[in-house]
PDB file of C-alpha atoms in Angstrom:
ATOM      1  CA  ASP A1359     -17.915 -13.540   1.497  1.00 61.00           C
ATOM      2  CA  THR A1360     -17.084 -10.290  -0.329  1.00 66.00           C
ATOM      3  CA  GLU A1361     -13.559  -9.973   0.987  1.00 90.00           C
ATOM      4  CA  VAL A1362     -10.386  -9.049  -0.820  1.00 96.00           C
ATOM      5  CA  THR A1363      -7.262  -9.362   1.309  1.00 97.00           C
ATOM      6  CA  GLN A1364      -3.950  -7.573   0.796  1.00 97.00           C
ATOM      7  CA  THR A1365      -0.553  -8.041   2.398  1.00 97.00           C
ATOM      8  CA  PRO A1366       1.393  -6.357   3.777  1.00 97.00           C
ATOM      9  CA  LYS A1367      -0.653  -3.501   5.250  1.00 96.00           C
ATOM     10  CA  HIS A1368       2.382  -1.222   5.363  1.00 97.00           C
ATOM     11  CA  LEU A1369       5.672  -1.396   3.488  1.00 96.00           C
ATOM     12  CA  VAL A1370       8.740   0.816   3.692  1.00 96.00           C
ATOM     13  CA  MET A1371      11.415   0.233   1.102  1.00 93.00           C
ATOM     14  CA  GLY A1372      14.535   1.837  -0.257  1.00 90.00           C
ATOM     15  CA  MET A1373      14.970   2.748  -3.880  1.00 89.00           C
ATOM     16  CA  THR A1374      17.209  -0.269  -4.505  1.00 88.00           C
ATOM     17  CA  ASN A1375      14.982  -2.858  -2.836  1.00 89.00           C
ATOM     18  CA  LYS A1376      12.792  -5.494  -4.453  1.00 95.00           C
ATOM     19  CA  LYS A1377       9.495  -6.229  -2.771  1.00 96.00           C
ATOM     20  CA  SER A1378       6.093  -7.681  -3.655  1.00 97.00           C
ATOM     21  CA  LEU A1379       2.518  -6.821  -2.796  1.00 98.00           C
ATOM     22  CA  LYS A1380      -0.008  -9.628  -2.600  1.00 98.00           C
ATOM     23  CA  CYS A1381      -3.764  -9.744  -3.129  1.00 98.00           C
ATOM     24  CA  GLU A1382      -6.189 -12.638  -2.722  1.00 97.00           C
ATOM     25  CA  GLN A1383      -9.909 -13.157  -3.283  1.00 96.00           C
ATOM     26  CA  HIS A1384     -12.073 -16.250  -2.939  1.00 89.00           C
ATOM     27  CA  MET A1385     -15.264 -14.965  -4.531  1.00 90.00           C
ATOM     28  CA  GLY A1386     -14.655 -16.752  -7.811  1.00 89.00           C
ATOM     29  CA  HIS A1387     -14.083 -13.427  -9.543  1.00 91.00           C
ATOM     30  CA  ARG A1388     -12.306 -13.582 -12.891  1.00 89.00           C
ATOM     31  CA  ALA A1389     -11.073  -9.991 -13.088  1.00 90.00           C
ATOM     32  CA  MET A1390      -8.506  -8.471 -10.736  1.00 93.00           C
ATOM     33  CA  TYR A1391      -7.171  -4.944 -10.647  1.00 94.00           C
ATOM     34  CA  TRP A1392      -4.288  -2.909  -9.243  1.00 96.00           C
ATOM     35  CA  TYR A1393      -4.884   0.753  -8.437  1.00 96.00           C
ATOM     36  CA  LYS A1394      -2.593   3.457  -7.080  1.00 97.00           C
ATOM     37  CA  GLN A1395      -4.092   6.166  -4.883  1.00 97.00           C
ATOM     38  CA  LYS A1396      -2.390   9.354  -3.743  1.00 96.00           C
ATOM     39  CA  ALA A1397      -3.732  11.370  -0.831  1.00 93.00           C
ATOM     40  CA  LYS A1398      -7.022  13.176  -1.472  1.00 91.00           C
ATOM     41  CA  LYS A1399      -7.254  11.767  -5.018  1.00 95.00           C
ATOM     42  CA  PRO A1400      -9.402   9.021  -6.527  1.00 95.00           C
ATOM     43  CA  PRO A1401      -7.761   5.695  -7.411  1.00 96.00           C
ATOM     44  CA  GLU A1402      -5.759   5.481 -10.650  1.00 95.00           C
ATOM     45  CA  LEU A1403      -6.004   2.236 -12.571  1.00 93.00           C
ATOM     46  CA  MET A1404      -2.665   0.498 -13.151  1.00 95.00           C
ATOM     47  CA  PHE A1405      -3.376  -3.035 -14.397  1.00 94.00           C
ATOM     48  CA  VAL A1406      -6.326  -5.307 -15.125  1.00 91.00           C
ATOM     49  CA  TYR A1407      -6.178  -9.087 -15.339  1.00 92.00           C
ATOM     50  CA  SER A1408      -9.098 -10.838 -16.963  1.00 88.00           C
ATOM     51  CA  TYR A1409      -9.222 -14.626 -16.778  1.00 87.00           C
ATOM     52  CA  GLU A1410      -5.585 -14.566 -15.583  1.00 89.00           C
ATOM     53  CA  LYS A1411      -4.386 -12.658 -18.635  1.00 90.00           C
ATOM     54  CA  LEU A1412      -3.150  -9.072 -18.535  1.00 90.00           C
ATOM     55  CA  SER A1413      -5.781  -7.122 -20.436  1.00 84.00           C
ATOM     56  CA  ILE A1414      -5.020  -3.534 -19.461  1.00 80.00           C
ATOM     57  CA  ASN A1415      -1.734  -1.820 -18.640  1.00 84.00           C
ATOM     58  CA  GLU A1416      -2.248   1.878 -18.167  1.00 83.00           C
ATOM     59  CA  SER A1417       1.278   2.833 -19.306  1.00 86.00           C
ATOM     60  CA  VAL A1418       2.719   1.972 -15.929  1.00 93.00           C
ATOM     61  CA  PRO A1419       6.545   2.204 -15.574  1.00 94.00           C
ATOM     62  CA  SER A1420       8.350  -1.124 -15.818  1.00 93.00           C
ATOM     63  CA  ARG A1421       9.531  -0.858 -12.215  1.00 95.00           C
ATOM     64  CA  PHE A1422       6.020  -2.166 -11.426  1.00 96.00           C
ATOM     65  CA  SER A1423       5.512  -5.739 -12.622  1.00 96.00           C
ATOM     66  CA  PRO A1424       2.163  -7.503 -12.129  1.00 96.00           C
ATOM     67  CA  GLU A1425       1.666 -11.247 -11.923  1.00 96.00           C
ATOM     68  CA  CYS A1426      -1.466 -13.387 -11.721  1.00 95.00           C
ATOM     69  CA  PRO A1427      -0.425 -16.920 -10.667  1.00 94.00           C
ATOM     70  CA  ASN A1428      -4.023 -18.175 -10.566  1.00 92.00           C
ATOM     71  CA  SER A1429      -7.572 -16.880 -10.552  1.00 89.00           C
ATOM     72  CA  SER A1430      -7.476 -16.073  -6.820  1.00 94.00           C
ATOM     73  CA  LEU A1431      -4.086 -14.395  -6.499  1.00 97.00           C
ATOM     74  CA  LEU A1432      -2.582 -11.192  -7.804  1.00 97.00           C
ATOM     75  CA  ASN A1433       0.920  -9.923  -7.111  1.00 98.00           C
ATOM     76  CA  LEU A1434       2.637  -6.625  -7.794  1.00 98.00           C
ATOM     77  CA  HIS A1435       6.419  -6.852  -7.917  1.00 97.00           C
ATOM     78  CA  LEU A1436       8.294  -3.660  -7.102  1.00 96.00           C
ATOM     79  CA  HIS A1437      11.866  -2.823  -8.057  1.00 94.00           C
ATOM     80  CA  ALA A1438      13.910   0.371  -8.113  1.00 93.00           C
ATOM     81  CA  LEU A1439      10.991   2.549  -7.070  1.00 94.00           C
ATOM     82  CA  GLN A1440      11.126   6.308  -6.673  1.00 95.00           C
ATOM     83  CA  PRO A1441       9.928   8.376  -3.697  1.00 95.00           C
ATOM     84  CA  GLU A1442       7.010   9.637  -5.824  1.00 96.00           C
ATOM     85  CA  ASP A1443       5.747   6.048  -5.995  1.00 97.00           C
ATOM     86  CA  SER A1444       4.787   6.296  -2.329  1.00 97.00           C
ATOM     87  CA  ALA A1445       1.019   5.820  -2.205  1.00 97.00           C
ATOM     88  CA  LEU A1446      -1.800   3.506  -1.153  1.00 97.00           C
ATOM     89  CA  TYR A1447      -1.917   0.510  -3.497  1.00 98.00           C
ATOM     90  CA  LEU A1448      -5.348  -1.025  -3.817  1.00 97.00           C
ATOM     91  CA  CYS A1449      -6.364  -4.365  -5.228  1.00 97.00           C
ATOM     92  CA  ALA A1450      -9.892  -5.037  -6.473  1.00 95.00           C
ATOM     93  CA  SER A1451     -11.797  -7.874  -8.062  1.00 94.00           C
ATOM     94  CA  SER A1452     -15.005  -8.254 -10.023  1.00 91.00           C
ATOM     95  CA  SER A1453     -17.016 -11.081 -11.504  1.00 86.00           C
ATOM     96  CA  ARG A1454     -16.621 -10.039 -15.152  1.00 72.00           C
ATOM     97  CA  GLY A1455     -20.231 -10.953 -15.540  1.00 59.00           C
ATOM     98  CA  LEU A1456     -22.758  -9.399 -17.847  1.00 54.00           C
ATOM     99  CA  ALA A1457     -22.125  -5.775 -18.686  1.00 53.00           C
ATOM    100  CA  GLY A1458     -23.785  -3.596 -16.107  1.00 52.00           C
ATOM    101  CA  VAL A1459     -23.366  -5.959 -13.177  1.00 62.00           C
ATOM    102  CA  ASP A1460     -19.593  -5.864 -12.768  1.00 81.00           C
ATOM    103  CA  GLU A1461     -19.353  -4.615  -9.204  1.00 88.00           C
ATOM    104  CA  GLN A1462     -15.796  -4.066  -8.034  1.00 92.00           C
ATOM    105  CA  PHE A1463     -14.778  -5.060  -4.502  1.00 93.00           C
ATOM    106  CA  PHE A1464     -11.668  -3.527  -2.989  1.00 95.00           C
ATOM    107  CA  GLY A1465      -9.106  -4.713  -0.488  1.00 96.00           C
ATOM    108  CA  PRO A1466      -7.864  -2.574   2.429  1.00 95.00           C
ATOM    109  CA  GLY A1467      -4.739  -1.517   0.552  1.00 96.00           C
ATOM    110  CA  THR A1468      -0.999  -1.508   1.161  1.00 97.00           C
ATOM    111  CA  ARG A1469       0.482   1.786   2.313  1.00 97.00           C
ATOM    112  CA  LEU A1470       3.843   2.009   0.510  1.00 97.00           C
ATOM    113  CA  THR A1471       6.594   4.427   1.490  1.00 96.00           C
ATOM    114  CA  VAL A1472       9.712   4.676  -0.688  1.00 95.00           C
ATOM    115  CA  LEU A1473      12.697   6.277   0.983  1.00 93.00           C
TER     116      LEU A1473
ATOM    117  CA  LYS B 462     -14.269  11.343 -23.122  1.00 87.00           C
ATOM    118  CA  GLN B 463     -16.269  10.555 -19.992  1.00 92.00           C
ATOM    119  CA  GLU B 464     -15.815  12.932 -17.082  1.00 95.00           C
ATOM    120  CA  VAL B 465     -17.286  12.497 -13.611  1.00 97.00           C
ATOM    121  CA  THR B 466     -17.802  15.400 -11.224  1.00 97.00           C
ATOM    122  CA  GLN B 467     -18.815  15.386  -7.582  1.00 98.00           C
ATOM    123  CA  ILE B 468     -20.130  18.473  -5.881  1.00 93.00           C
ATOM    124  CA  PRO B 469     -19.596  19.607  -3.181  1.00 93.00           C
ATOM    125  CA  ALA B 470     -15.993  18.613  -2.474  1.00 95.00           C
ATOM    126  CA  ALA B 471     -16.741  18.745   1.252  1.00 96.00           C
ATOM    127  CA  LEU B 472     -19.881  18.803   3.348  1.00 96.00           C
ATOM    128  CA  SER B 473     -20.412  19.193   7.093  1.00 97.00           C
ATOM    129  CA  VAL B 474     -23.845  18.596   8.631  1.00 96.00           C
ATOM    130  CA  PRO B 475     -25.234  18.002  12.141  1.00 97.00           C
ATOM    131  CA  GLU B 476     -26.048  14.476  13.217  1.00 97.00           C
ATOM    132  CA  GLY B 477     -29.540  13.324  12.370  1.00 97.00           C
ATOM    133  CA  GLU B 478     -29.957  15.341   9.185  1.00 97.00           C
ATOM    134  CA  ASN B 479     -30.833  13.791   5.858  1.00 97.00           C
ATOM    135  CA  LEU B 480     -28.386  14.692   3.103  1.00 96.00           C
ATOM    136  CA  VAL B 481     -27.737  14.285  -0.601  1.00 97.00           C
ATOM    137  CA  LEU B 482     -24.426  13.824  -2.390  1.00 97.00           C
ATOM    138  CA  ASN B 483     -24.266  14.563  -6.088  1.00 97.00           C
ATOM    139  CA  CYS B 484     -22.453  12.930  -8.976  1.00 98.00           C
ATOM    140  CA  SER B 485     -22.644  14.019 -12.610  1.00 98.00           C
ATOM    141  CA  PHE B 486     -21.209  12.467 -15.756  1.00 97.00           C
ATOM    142  CA  THR B 487     -20.838  13.789 -19.275  1.00 96.00           C
ATOM    143  CA  ASP B 488     -21.664  10.737 -21.423  1.00 92.00           C
ATOM    144  CA  SER B 489     -24.966   8.985 -20.755  1.00 90.00           C
ATOM    145  CA  ALA B 490     -23.821   5.730 -22.421  1.00 89.00           C
ATOM    146  CA  ILE B 491     -22.881   3.943 -19.225  1.00 89.00           C
ATOM    147  CA  TYR B 492     -23.165   0.337 -18.084  1.00 87.00           C
ATOM    148  CA  ASN B 493     -23.440   1.082 -14.387  1.00 90.00           C
ATOM    149  CA  LEU B 494     -22.591   3.567 -11.660  1.00 94.00           C
ATOM    150  CA  GLN B 495     -21.090   2.583  -8.351  1.00 95.00           C
ATOM    151  CA  TRP B 496     -20.952   4.511  -5.062  1.00 98.00           C
ATOM    152  CA  PHE B 497     -18.077   3.846  -2.650  1.00 97.00           C
ATOM    153  CA  ARG B 498     -17.129   4.940   0.808  1.00 97.00           C
ATOM    154  CA  GLN B 499     -13.511   5.440   1.924  1.00 97.00           C
ATOM    155  CA  ASP B 500     -12.345   6.031   5.477  1.00 95.00           C
ATOM    156  CA  PRO B 501      -8.987   7.842   5.889  1.00 91.00           C
ATOM    157  CA  GLY B 502      -6.058   5.626   4.874  1.00 87.00           C
ATOM    158  CA  LYS B 503      -8.339   2.667   4.200  1.00 90.00           C
ATOM    159  CA  GLY B 504      -9.627   0.780   1.193  1.00 91.00           C
ATOM    160  CA  LEU B 505     -12.888   1.445  -0.591  1.00 95.00           C
ATOM    161  CA  THR B 506     -16.188  -0.102   0.468  1.00 95.00           C
ATOM    162  CA  SER B 507     -18.774  -0.618  -2.246  1.00 94.00           C
ATOM    163  CA  LEU B 508     -22.073   0.883  -1.113  1.00 96.00           C
ATOM    164  CA  LEU B 509     -24.398   0.557  -4.082  1.00 96.00           C
ATOM    165  CA  LEU B 510     -24.228  -0.325  -7.762  1.00 93.00           C
ATOM    166  CA  ILE B 511     -26.935   0.918 -10.118  1.00 93.00           C
ATOM    167  CA  GLN B 512     -27.211  -0.729 -13.491  1.00 89.00           C
ATOM    168  CA  SER B 513     -27.949   1.452 -16.502  1.00 89.00           C
ATOM    169  CA  SER B 514     -31.482   0.019 -16.728  1.00 90.00           C
ATOM    170  CA  GLN B 515     -32.266   0.865 -13.101  1.00 93.00           C
ATOM    171  CA  ARG B 516     -33.462   4.120 -11.580  1.00 95.00           C
ATOM    172  CA  GLU B 517     -32.465   3.533  -7.970  1.00 96.00           C
ATOM    173  CA  GLN B 518     -31.014   1.158  -5.424  1.00 96.00           C
ATOM    174  CA  THR B 519     -31.472   1.082  -1.669  1.00 97.00           C
ATOM    175  CA  SER B 520     -29.423  -0.350   1.170  1.00 96.00           C
ATOM    176  CA  GLY B 521     -30.462   0.487   4.717  1.00 97.00           C
ATOM    177  CA  ARG B 522     -30.310   4.269   5.177  1.00 97.00           C
ATOM    178  CA  LEU B 523     -28.741   4.747   1.748  1.00 98.00           C
ATOM    179  CA  ASN B 524     -30.596   5.342  -1.488  1.00 98.00           C
ATOM    180  CA  ALA B 525     -28.881   5.971  -4.802  1.00 97.00           C
ATOM    181  CA  SER B 526     -30.677   7.223  -7.872  1.00 97.00           C
ATOM    182  CA  LEU B 527     -29.634   7.359 -11.496  1.00 97.00           C
ATOM    183  CA  ASP B 528     -30.896   9.619 -14.268  1.00 96.00           C
ATOM    184  CA  LYS B 529     -28.912   8.720 -17.365  1.00 93.00           C
ATOM    185  CA  SER B 530     -30.586  11.273 -19.612  1.00 93.00           C
ATOM    186  CA  SER B 531     -29.439  14.150 -17.435  1.00 95.00           C
ATOM    187  CA  GLY B 532     -26.136  12.507 -16.515  1.00 96.00           C
ATOM    188  CA  ARG B 533     -26.772  12.605 -12.783  1.00 97.00           C
ATOM    189  CA  SER B 534     -26.769  10.335  -9.767  1.00 98.00           C
ATOM    190  CA  THR B 535     -27.508  11.173  -6.159  1.00 98.00           C
ATOM    191  CA  LEU B 536     -26.695   9.342  -2.948  1.00 98.00           C
ATOM    192  CA  TYR B 537     -29.258  10.045  -0.235  1.00 98.00           C
ATOM    193  CA  ILE B 538     -28.258   9.335   3.363  1.00 98.00           C
ATOM    194  CA  ALA B 539     -31.094   9.331   5.879  1.00 98.00           C
ATOM    195  CA  ALA B 540     -30.721  10.176   9.556  1.00 97.00           C
ATOM    196  CA  SER B 541     -26.972  10.773   9.337  1.00 97.00           C
ATOM    197  CA  GLN B 542     -24.673   9.503  12.099  1.00 97.00           C
ATOM    198  CA  PRO B 543     -21.080  10.405  13.058  1.00 96.00           C
ATOM    199  CA  GLY B 544     -20.034   6.977  11.731  1.00 96.00           C
ATOM    200  CA  ASP B 545     -21.112   8.086   8.261  1.00 97.00           C
ATOM    201  CA  SER B 546     -18.172  10.516   8.195  1.00 97.00           C
ATOM    202  CA  ALA B 547     -15.948   9.464   5.299  1.00 98.00           C
ATOM    203  CA  THR B 548     -15.147  10.341   1.707  1.00 98.00           C
ATOM    204  CA  TYR B 549     -17.790   9.188  -0.762  1.00 98.00           C
ATOM    205  CA  LEU B 550     -16.761   8.473  -4.351  1.00 98.00           C
ATOM    206  CA  CYS B 551     -18.862   7.714  -7.364  1.00 97.00           C
ATOM    207  CA  ALA B 552     -17.497   5.850 -10.368  1.00 96.00           C
ATOM    208  CA  VAL B 553     -18.973   5.184 -13.788  1.00 95.00           C
ATOM    209  CA  ASP B 554     -18.359   2.062 -15.846  1.00 89.00           C
ATOM    210  CA  ASP B 555     -18.879   3.109 -19.432  1.00 78.00           C
ATOM    211  CA  SER B 556     -16.868   0.527 -21.347  1.00 73.00           C
ATOM    212  CA  ASN B 557     -14.443  -2.350 -20.944  1.00 65.00           C
ATOM    213  CA  TYR B 558     -15.108  -2.554 -17.221  1.00 64.00           C
ATOM    214  CA  GLN B 559     -12.895   0.453 -16.453  1.00 80.00           C
ATOM    215  CA  LEU B 560     -14.204   2.826 -13.819  1.00 91.00           C
ATOM    216  CA  ILE B 561     -14.115   6.589 -14.351  1.00 94.00           C
ATOM    217  CA  TRP B 562     -13.926   8.251 -10.962  1.00 96.00           C
ATOM    218  CA  GLY B 563     -15.205  11.445  -9.446  1.00 97.00           C
ATOM    219  CA  ALA B 564     -12.903  13.319  -7.056  1.00 97.00           C
ATOM    220  CA  GLY B 565     -15.094  12.496  -4.065  1.00 97.00           C
ATOM    221  CA  THR B 566     -17.091  14.351  -1.419  1.00 98.00           C
ATOM    222  CA  LYS B 567     -15.630  14.481   2.081  1.00 97.00           C
ATOM    223  CA  LEU B 568     -18.524  14.203   4.512  1.00 98.00           C
ATOM    224  CA  ILE B 569     -18.314  15.205   8.169  1.00 97.00           C
ATOM    225  CA  ILE B 570     -21.222  14.500  10.488  1.00 97.00           C
ATOM    226  CA  LYS B 571     -21.028  16.630  13.632  1.00 96.00           C
ATOM    227  CA  PRO B 572     -22.273  14.994  16.861  1.00 93.00           C
TER     228      PRO B 572
END
């Protein structure tokens, strides 16, 4: 099973709301990723968790807060977002195996709209 | 700094034709190259991953090649179908498991 699931599929929130995005994989992968994708652009890396520890934070504003409760779950907590944060948020996972075989598998994404 | 380029940005071909999508990268020191497909508003589907030691990978009607010395990869799609219409992205993993992305090629297959 090469499936990464994400909930919710769509989310509309106001600038004062707090919400969370969730991601789950059951492939035994030890690396999980959050990406942000704007229309007609490639994904932009936000965070990487490796063995449940935050290993990469691509200078993301603090209104985005990642959390990795266990090796299968990844959350992205949202607070005080801006309209320009509206985008497709993608979760991915990979095995963190030998270099050269680290295939990333993506979830279907959460379409976020900030009003 | 690694840069990945995909040309053309868009391509429209009649159904049944064979076609080639191109991906080039500036630094040949890569671990692997991955091709993805993305339908509008959807997530990315991994199509093929080519390790740096490999020259090509095949899956069904898809064949991806890698020439590290020239910094090029191609994705060959045989006997194209309307269902192949999507945006195709290539991404290079050159260090620390971070992918460097091309801007994508939007492919339209006309029935």
